[in-house]
CSV table of C-alpha atoms in Angstrom, one decimal:
chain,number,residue,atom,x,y,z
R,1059,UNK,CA,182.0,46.7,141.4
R,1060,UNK,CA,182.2,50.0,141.3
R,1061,UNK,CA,180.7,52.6,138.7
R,1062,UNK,CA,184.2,53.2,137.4
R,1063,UNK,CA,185.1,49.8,137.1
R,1064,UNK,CA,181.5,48.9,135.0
R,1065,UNK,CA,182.6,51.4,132.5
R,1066,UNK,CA,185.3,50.0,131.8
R,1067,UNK,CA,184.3,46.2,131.9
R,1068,UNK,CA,185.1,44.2,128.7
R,1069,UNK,CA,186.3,41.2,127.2
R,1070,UNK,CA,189.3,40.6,128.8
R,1071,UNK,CA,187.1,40.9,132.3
R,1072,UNK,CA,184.3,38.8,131.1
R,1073,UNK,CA,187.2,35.9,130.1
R,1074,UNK,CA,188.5,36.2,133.2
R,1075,UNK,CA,185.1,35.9,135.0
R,1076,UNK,CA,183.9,33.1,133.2
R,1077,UNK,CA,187.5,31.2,133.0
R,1078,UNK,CA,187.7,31.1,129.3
R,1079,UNK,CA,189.7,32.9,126.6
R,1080,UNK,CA,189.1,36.3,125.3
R,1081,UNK,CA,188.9,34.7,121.6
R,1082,UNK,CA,186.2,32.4,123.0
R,1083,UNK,CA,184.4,35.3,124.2
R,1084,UNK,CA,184.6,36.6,121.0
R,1085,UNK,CA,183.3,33.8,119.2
R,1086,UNK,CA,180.1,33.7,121.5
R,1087,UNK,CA,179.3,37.5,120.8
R,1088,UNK,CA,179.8,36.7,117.3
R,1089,UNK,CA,177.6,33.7,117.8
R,1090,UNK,CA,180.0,31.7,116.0
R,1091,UNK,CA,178.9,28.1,115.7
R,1092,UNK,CA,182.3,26.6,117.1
R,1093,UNK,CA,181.8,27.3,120.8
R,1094,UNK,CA,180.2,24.5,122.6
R,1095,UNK,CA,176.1,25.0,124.2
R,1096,UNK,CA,178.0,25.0,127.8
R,1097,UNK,CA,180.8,27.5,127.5
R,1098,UNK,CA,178.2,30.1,125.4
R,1099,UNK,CA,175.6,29.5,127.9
R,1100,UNK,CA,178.9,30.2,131.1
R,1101,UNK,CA,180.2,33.4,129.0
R,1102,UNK,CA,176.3,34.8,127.7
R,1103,UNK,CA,175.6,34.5,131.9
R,1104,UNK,CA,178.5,36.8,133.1
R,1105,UNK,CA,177.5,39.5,130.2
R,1106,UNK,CA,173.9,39.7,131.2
R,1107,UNK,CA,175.0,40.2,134.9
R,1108,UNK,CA,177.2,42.6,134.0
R,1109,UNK,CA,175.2,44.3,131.5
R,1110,UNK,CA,178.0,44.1,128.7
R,1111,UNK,CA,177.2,46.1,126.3
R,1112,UNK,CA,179.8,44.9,122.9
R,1113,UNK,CA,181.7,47.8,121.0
R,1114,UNK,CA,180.5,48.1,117.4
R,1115,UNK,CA,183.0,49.8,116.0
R,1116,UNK,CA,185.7,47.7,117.9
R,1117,UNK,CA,184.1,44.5,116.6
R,1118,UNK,CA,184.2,45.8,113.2
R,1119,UNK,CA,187.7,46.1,113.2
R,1120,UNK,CA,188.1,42.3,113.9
R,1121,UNK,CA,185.9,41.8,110.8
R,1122,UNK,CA,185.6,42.0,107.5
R,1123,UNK,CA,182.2,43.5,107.6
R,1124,UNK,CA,179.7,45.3,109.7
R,1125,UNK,CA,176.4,44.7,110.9
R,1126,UNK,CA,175.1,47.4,108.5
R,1127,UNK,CA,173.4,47.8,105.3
R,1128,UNK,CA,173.3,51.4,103.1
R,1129,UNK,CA,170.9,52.3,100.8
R,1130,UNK,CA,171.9,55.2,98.4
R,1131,UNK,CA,168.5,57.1,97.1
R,1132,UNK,CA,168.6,60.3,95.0
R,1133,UNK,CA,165.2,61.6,95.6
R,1134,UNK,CA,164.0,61.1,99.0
R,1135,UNK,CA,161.2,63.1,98.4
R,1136,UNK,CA,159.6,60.4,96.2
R,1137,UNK,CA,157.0,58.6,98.2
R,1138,UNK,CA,158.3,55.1,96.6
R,1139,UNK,CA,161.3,55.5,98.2
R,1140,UNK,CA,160.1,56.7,101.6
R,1141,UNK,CA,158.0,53.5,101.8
R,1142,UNK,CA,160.8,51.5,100.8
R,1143,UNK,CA,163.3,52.8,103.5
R,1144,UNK,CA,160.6,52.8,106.1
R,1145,UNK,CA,160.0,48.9,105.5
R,1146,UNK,CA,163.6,48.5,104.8
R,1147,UNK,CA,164.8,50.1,108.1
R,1148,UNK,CA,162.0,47.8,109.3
R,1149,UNK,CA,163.5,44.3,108.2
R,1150,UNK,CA,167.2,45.6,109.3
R,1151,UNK,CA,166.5,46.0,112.6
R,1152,UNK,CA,164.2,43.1,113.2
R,1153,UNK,CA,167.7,40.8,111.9
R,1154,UNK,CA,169.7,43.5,113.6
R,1155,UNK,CA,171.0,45.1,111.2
R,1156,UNK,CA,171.5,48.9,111.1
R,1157,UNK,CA,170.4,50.5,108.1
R,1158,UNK,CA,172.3,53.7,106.7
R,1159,UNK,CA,170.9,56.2,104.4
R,1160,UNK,CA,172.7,57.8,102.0
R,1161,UNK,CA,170.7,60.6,100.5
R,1162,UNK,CA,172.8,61.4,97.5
R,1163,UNK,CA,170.6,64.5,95.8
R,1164,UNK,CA,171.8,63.3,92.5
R,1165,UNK,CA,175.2,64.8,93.3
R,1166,UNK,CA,178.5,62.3,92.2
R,1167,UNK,CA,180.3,64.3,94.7
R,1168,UNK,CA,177.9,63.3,97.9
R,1169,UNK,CA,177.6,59.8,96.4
R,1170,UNK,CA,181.6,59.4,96.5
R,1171,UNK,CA,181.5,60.4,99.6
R,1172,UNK,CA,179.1,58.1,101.0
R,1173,UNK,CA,181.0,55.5,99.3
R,1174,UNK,CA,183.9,56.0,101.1
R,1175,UNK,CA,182.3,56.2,104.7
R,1176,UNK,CA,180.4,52.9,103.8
R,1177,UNK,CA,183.8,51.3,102.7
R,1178,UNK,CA,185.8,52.8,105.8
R,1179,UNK,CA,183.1,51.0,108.3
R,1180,UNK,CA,183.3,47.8,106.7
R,1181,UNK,CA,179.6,47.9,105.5
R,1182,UNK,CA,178.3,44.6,104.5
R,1183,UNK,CA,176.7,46.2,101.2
R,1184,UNK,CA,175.0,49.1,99.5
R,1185,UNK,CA,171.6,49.3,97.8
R,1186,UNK,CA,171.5,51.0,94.6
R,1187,UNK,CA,168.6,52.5,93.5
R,1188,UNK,CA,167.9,54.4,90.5
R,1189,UNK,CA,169.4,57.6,89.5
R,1190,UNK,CA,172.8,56.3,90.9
R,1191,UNK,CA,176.5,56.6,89.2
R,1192,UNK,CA,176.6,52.8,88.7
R,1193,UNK,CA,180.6,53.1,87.5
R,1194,UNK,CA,181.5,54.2,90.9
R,1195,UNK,CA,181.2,50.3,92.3
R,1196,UNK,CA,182.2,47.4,92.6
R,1197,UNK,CA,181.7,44.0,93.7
R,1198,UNK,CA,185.2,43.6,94.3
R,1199,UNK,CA,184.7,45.2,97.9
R,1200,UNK,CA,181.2,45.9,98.7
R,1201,UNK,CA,178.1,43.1,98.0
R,1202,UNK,CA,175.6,45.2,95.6
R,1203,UNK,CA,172.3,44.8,95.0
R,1204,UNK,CA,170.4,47.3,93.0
R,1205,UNK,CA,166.6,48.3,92.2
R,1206,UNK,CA,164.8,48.4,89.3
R,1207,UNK,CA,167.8,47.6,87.2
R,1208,UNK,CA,168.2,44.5,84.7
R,1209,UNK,CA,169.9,41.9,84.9
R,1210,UNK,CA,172.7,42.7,82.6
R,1211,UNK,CA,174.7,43.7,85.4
R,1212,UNK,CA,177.2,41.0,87.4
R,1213,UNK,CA,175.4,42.8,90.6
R,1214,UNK,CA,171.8,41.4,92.6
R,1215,UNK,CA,168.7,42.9,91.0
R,1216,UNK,CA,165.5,43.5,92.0
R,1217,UNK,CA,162.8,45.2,90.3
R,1218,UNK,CA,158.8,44.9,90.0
R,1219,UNK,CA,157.3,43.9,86.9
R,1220,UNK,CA,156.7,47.2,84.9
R,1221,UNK,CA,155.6,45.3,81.7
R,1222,UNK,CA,152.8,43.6,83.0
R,1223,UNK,CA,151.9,46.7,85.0
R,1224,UNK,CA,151.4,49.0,82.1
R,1225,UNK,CA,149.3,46.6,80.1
R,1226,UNK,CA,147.1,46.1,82.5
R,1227,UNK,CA,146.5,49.7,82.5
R,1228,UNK,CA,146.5,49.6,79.2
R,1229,UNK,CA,143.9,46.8,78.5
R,1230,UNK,CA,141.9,48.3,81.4
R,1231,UNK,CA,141.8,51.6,79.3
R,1232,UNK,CA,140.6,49.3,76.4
R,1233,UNK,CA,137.9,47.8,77.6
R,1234,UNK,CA,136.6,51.3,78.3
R,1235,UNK,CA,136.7,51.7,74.7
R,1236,UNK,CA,139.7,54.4,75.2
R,1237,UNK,CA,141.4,54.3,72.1
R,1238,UNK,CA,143.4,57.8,72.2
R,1239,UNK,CA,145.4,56.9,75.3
R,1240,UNK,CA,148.5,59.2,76.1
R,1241,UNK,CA,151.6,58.7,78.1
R,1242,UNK,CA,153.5,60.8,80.3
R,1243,UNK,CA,157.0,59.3,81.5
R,1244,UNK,CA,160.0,60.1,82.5
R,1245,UNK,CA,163.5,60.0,80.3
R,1246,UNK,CA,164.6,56.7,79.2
R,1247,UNK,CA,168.0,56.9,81.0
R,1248,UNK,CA,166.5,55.3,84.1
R,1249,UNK,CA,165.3,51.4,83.5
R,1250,UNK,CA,161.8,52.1,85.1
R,1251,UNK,CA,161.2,54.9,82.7
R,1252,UNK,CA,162.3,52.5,79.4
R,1253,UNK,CA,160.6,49.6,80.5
R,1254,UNK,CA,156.9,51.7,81.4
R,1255,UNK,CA,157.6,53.3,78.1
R,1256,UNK,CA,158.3,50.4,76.1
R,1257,UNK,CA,155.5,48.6,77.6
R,1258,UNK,CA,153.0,51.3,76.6
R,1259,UNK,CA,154.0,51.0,73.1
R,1260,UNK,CA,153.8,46.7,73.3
R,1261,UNK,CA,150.8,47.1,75.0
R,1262,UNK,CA,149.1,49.6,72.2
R,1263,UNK,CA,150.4,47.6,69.6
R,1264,UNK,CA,148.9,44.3,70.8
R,1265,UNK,CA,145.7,46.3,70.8
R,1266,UNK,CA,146.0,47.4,66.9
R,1267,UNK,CA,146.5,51.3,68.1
R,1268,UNK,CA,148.3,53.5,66.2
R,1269,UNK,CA,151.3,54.9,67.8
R,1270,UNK,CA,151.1,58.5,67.8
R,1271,UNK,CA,154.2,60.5,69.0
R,1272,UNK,CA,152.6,63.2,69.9
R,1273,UNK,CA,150.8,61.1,72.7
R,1274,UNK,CA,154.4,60.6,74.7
R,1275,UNK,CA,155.7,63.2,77.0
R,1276,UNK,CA,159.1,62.9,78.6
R,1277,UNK,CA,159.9,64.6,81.8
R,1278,UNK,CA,160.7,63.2,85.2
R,1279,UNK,CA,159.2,61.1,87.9
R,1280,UNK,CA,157.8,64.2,89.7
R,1281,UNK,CA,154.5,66.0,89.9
R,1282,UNK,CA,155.5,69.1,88.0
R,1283,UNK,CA,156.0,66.1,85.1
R,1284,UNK,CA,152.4,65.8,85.6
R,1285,UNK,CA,151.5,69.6,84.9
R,1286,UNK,CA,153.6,70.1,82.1
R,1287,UNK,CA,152.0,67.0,80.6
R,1288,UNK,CA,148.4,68.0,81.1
R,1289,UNK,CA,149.3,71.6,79.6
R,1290,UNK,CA,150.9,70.2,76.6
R,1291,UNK,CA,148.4,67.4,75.8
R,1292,UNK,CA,145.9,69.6,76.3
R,1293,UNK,CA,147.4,71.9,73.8
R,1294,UNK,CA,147.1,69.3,71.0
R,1295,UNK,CA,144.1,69.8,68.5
R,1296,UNK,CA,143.4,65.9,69.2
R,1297,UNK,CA,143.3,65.6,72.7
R,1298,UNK,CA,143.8,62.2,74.5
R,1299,UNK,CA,140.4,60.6,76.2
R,1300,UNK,CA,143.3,58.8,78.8
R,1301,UNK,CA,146.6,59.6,79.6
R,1302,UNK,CA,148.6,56.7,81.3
R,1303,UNK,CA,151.3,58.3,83.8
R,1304,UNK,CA,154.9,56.4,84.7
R,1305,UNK,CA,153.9,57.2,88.3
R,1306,UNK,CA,151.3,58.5,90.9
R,1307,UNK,CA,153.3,61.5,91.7
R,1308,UNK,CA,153.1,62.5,87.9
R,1309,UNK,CA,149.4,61.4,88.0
R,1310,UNK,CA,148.6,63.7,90.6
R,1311,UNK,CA,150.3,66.8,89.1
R,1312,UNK,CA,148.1,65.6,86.1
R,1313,UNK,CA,145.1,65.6,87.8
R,1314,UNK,CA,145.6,69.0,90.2
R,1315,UNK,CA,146.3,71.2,86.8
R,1316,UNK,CA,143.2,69.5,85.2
R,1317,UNK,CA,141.5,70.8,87.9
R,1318,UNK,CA,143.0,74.2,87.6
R,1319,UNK,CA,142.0,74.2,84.0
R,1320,UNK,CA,138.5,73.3,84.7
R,1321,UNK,CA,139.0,69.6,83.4
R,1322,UNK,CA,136.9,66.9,84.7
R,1323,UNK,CA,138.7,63.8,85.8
R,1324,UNK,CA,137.0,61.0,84.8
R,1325,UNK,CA,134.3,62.9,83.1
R,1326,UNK,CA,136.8,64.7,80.8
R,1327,UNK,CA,139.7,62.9,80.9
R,1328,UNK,CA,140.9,59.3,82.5
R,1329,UNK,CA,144.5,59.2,84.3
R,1330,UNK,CA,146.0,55.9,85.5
R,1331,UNK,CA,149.0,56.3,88.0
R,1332,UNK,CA,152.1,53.7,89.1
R,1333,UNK,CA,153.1,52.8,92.6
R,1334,UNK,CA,150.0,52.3,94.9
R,1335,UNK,CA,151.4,54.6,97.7
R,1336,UNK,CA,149.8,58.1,97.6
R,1337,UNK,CA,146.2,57.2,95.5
R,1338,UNK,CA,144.3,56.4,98.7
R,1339,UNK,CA,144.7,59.8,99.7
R,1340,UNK,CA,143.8,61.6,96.8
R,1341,UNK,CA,140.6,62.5,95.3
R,1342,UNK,CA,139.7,61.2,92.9
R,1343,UNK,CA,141.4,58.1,93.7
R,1344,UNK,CA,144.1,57.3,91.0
R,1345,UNK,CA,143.6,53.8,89.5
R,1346,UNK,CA,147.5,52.6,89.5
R,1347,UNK,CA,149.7,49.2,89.8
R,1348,UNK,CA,150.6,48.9,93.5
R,1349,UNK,CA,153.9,47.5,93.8
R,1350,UNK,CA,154.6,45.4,96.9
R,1351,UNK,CA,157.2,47.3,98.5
R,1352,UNK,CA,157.5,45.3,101.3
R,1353,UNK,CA,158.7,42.0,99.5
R,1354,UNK,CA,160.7,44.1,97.0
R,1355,UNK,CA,162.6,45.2,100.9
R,1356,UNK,CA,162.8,42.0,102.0
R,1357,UNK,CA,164.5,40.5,98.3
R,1358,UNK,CA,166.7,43.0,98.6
R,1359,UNK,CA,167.5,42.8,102.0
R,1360,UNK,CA,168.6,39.0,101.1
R,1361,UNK,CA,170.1,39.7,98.2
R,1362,UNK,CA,172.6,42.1,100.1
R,1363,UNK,CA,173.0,39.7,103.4
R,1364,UNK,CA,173.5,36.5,101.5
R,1365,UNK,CA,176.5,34.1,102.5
R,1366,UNK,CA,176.5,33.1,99.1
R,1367,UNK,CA,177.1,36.2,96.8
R,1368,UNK,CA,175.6,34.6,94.2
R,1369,UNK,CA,173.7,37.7,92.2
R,1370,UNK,CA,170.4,36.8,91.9
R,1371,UNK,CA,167.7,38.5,89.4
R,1372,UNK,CA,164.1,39.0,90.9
R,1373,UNK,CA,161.1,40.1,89.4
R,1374,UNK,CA,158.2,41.1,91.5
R,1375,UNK,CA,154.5,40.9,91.0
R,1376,UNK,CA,152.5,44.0,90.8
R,1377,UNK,CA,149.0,44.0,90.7
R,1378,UNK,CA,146.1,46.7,90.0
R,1379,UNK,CA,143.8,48.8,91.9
R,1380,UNK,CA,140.8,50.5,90.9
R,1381,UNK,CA,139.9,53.6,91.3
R,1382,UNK,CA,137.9,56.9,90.8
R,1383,UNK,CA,139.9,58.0,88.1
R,1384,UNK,CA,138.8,56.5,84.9
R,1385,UNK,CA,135.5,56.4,82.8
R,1386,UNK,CA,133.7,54.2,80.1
R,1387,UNK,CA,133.2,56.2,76.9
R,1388,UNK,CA,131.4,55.5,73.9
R,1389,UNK,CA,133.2,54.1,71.2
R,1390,UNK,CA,133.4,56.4,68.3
């Protein structure tokens, strides 16, 4: 066969090859379970002798959905999500799957436009993660799964358990006779934000610590959070002995403006982070809740390729790390 005639080798010449329909051929590319073992075995020998390669975008328009997955993130600059698309990306391709990411900036704009490319190739679902415009979808036409989210929604959640991570920071903090603990969070429009927040509070309560207001700072899950923070705690006339922080990016802006300001961290102040993703690399190293990011991927990646479309709700273990980053002090 000549080079001419390879390129344009397809269905109709693999059918004819292996004396079989074109809609059977289909069916074995599909791997659909009603083909017999001998005719997929006949047809899957004439494609790997003549290196048939299937059109994607031709298949998809025989289907009602794609081999591909989107995630929509608004901050790809946040090392939680970076991990997450990494390992993500990962699990797609091992159940090949292509995963498409839709980098929305925060605009409404960009995320309706990625909406409508995803919808237009017949993606099997979309990802939501925080920080998304939640009323722009629907289950009618895409499967939805979304992150850190709760489960009032008729969409798949997935989220790790930011209760029990704060009070463990907080009764770690306790049993270093820290009693003046601070926290610096981000605003309570995003779930991860309420939840950390409302956990500090629980957690401080349970402990018979008054709740001061002047120990919360709002911002955002950045690191410039974390400077502001330090600045204006560090303003107060009582000054904090710890400062719990929604995550490690706002932990480390913490920690690099104490240092600025000639504050020792632990010796001065203790800071405890969230996420378990940049404290290895940083001195001192944060003590945080690591979240597994790799099984949070993989629920989400079976929430969003289930045959079932039944929403499911999961809650995923976090646990803590130790670091460098917190002291014992004596109780006053």
């Amino acid at each position: 066969m000549s080079s001419s005639e390879k390129k344009y080798f397809g269905i109709r010449d693999i059918a004819k090859i292996a004396g079989v329909s074109t809609a059977t051929v289909s069916r074995v590319i599909n791997s659909s379970d009603s083909t017999s073992e001998a005719v997929r075995k006949k047809v899957m020998a004439v494609i790997e002798e003549y290196n048939y390669v299937p059109n994607q975008m031709a298949k998809n328009l025989f289907s009602k959905t794609s081999n591909s997955i989107a995630i929509f993130v608004y901050d790809m600059e946040n090392p939680f999500f970076t991990s997450l698309v990494k390992k993500l990306n990962n699990i797609a391709f091992k159940n090949k799957y292509t995963l498409l990411i839709c980098d929305t900036e925060n605009n409404i704009d960009k995320e309706r436009e990625y909406l409508n490319y995803c919808k237009s190739i017949r993606t099997s679902g979309i990802i939501l993660t925080e920080g998304v415009n939640y009323n722009l979808y629907s289950s009618d036409s895409q499967t939805i799964a979304c992150l850190d989210r709760s489960a009032d929604t008729k969409f798949s959640t997935v989220r790790s358990d930011n209760m029990k991570g704060i009070r463990m920071l907080i009764d770690y903090l306790y049993n270093l006779n820290h009693r003046k603990i601070a926290f610096a969070g981000a605003m309570d429009e995003f779930q991860t934000a309420k939840e950390r927040k409302d956990s500090y509070i629980k957690s401080l309560e349970s402990h018979d610590i008054h709740i001061n207001e002047d120990y919360i700072f709002t911002g955002h899950f950045n690191y410039e959070t974390g400077v502001k923070a330090l600045n204006y705690f560090w303003s107060l006339n009582e000054k904090p002995t710890a400062i719990v922080c929604a995550n490690d990016q706002i932990a480390k802006g913490l920690i690099m403006e104490a240092y600025k300001l000639n504050i020792s961290v632990p010796d001065d102040l203790s800071v405890v982070g969230f996420d378990g993703i940049v404290s290895p690399y940083f001195y001192p190293r944060i003590t945080t809740i690591e979240q597994n990011i790799k099984k949070i991927a993989k629920s989400l990646f079976k929430a969003i390729t289930s045959k079932t479309h039944t929403p499911v709700h999961d809650i995923i273990d976090v646990s803590i790390v130790i670091g460098e980053s917190c002291k014992k002090i004596d109780l006053e």
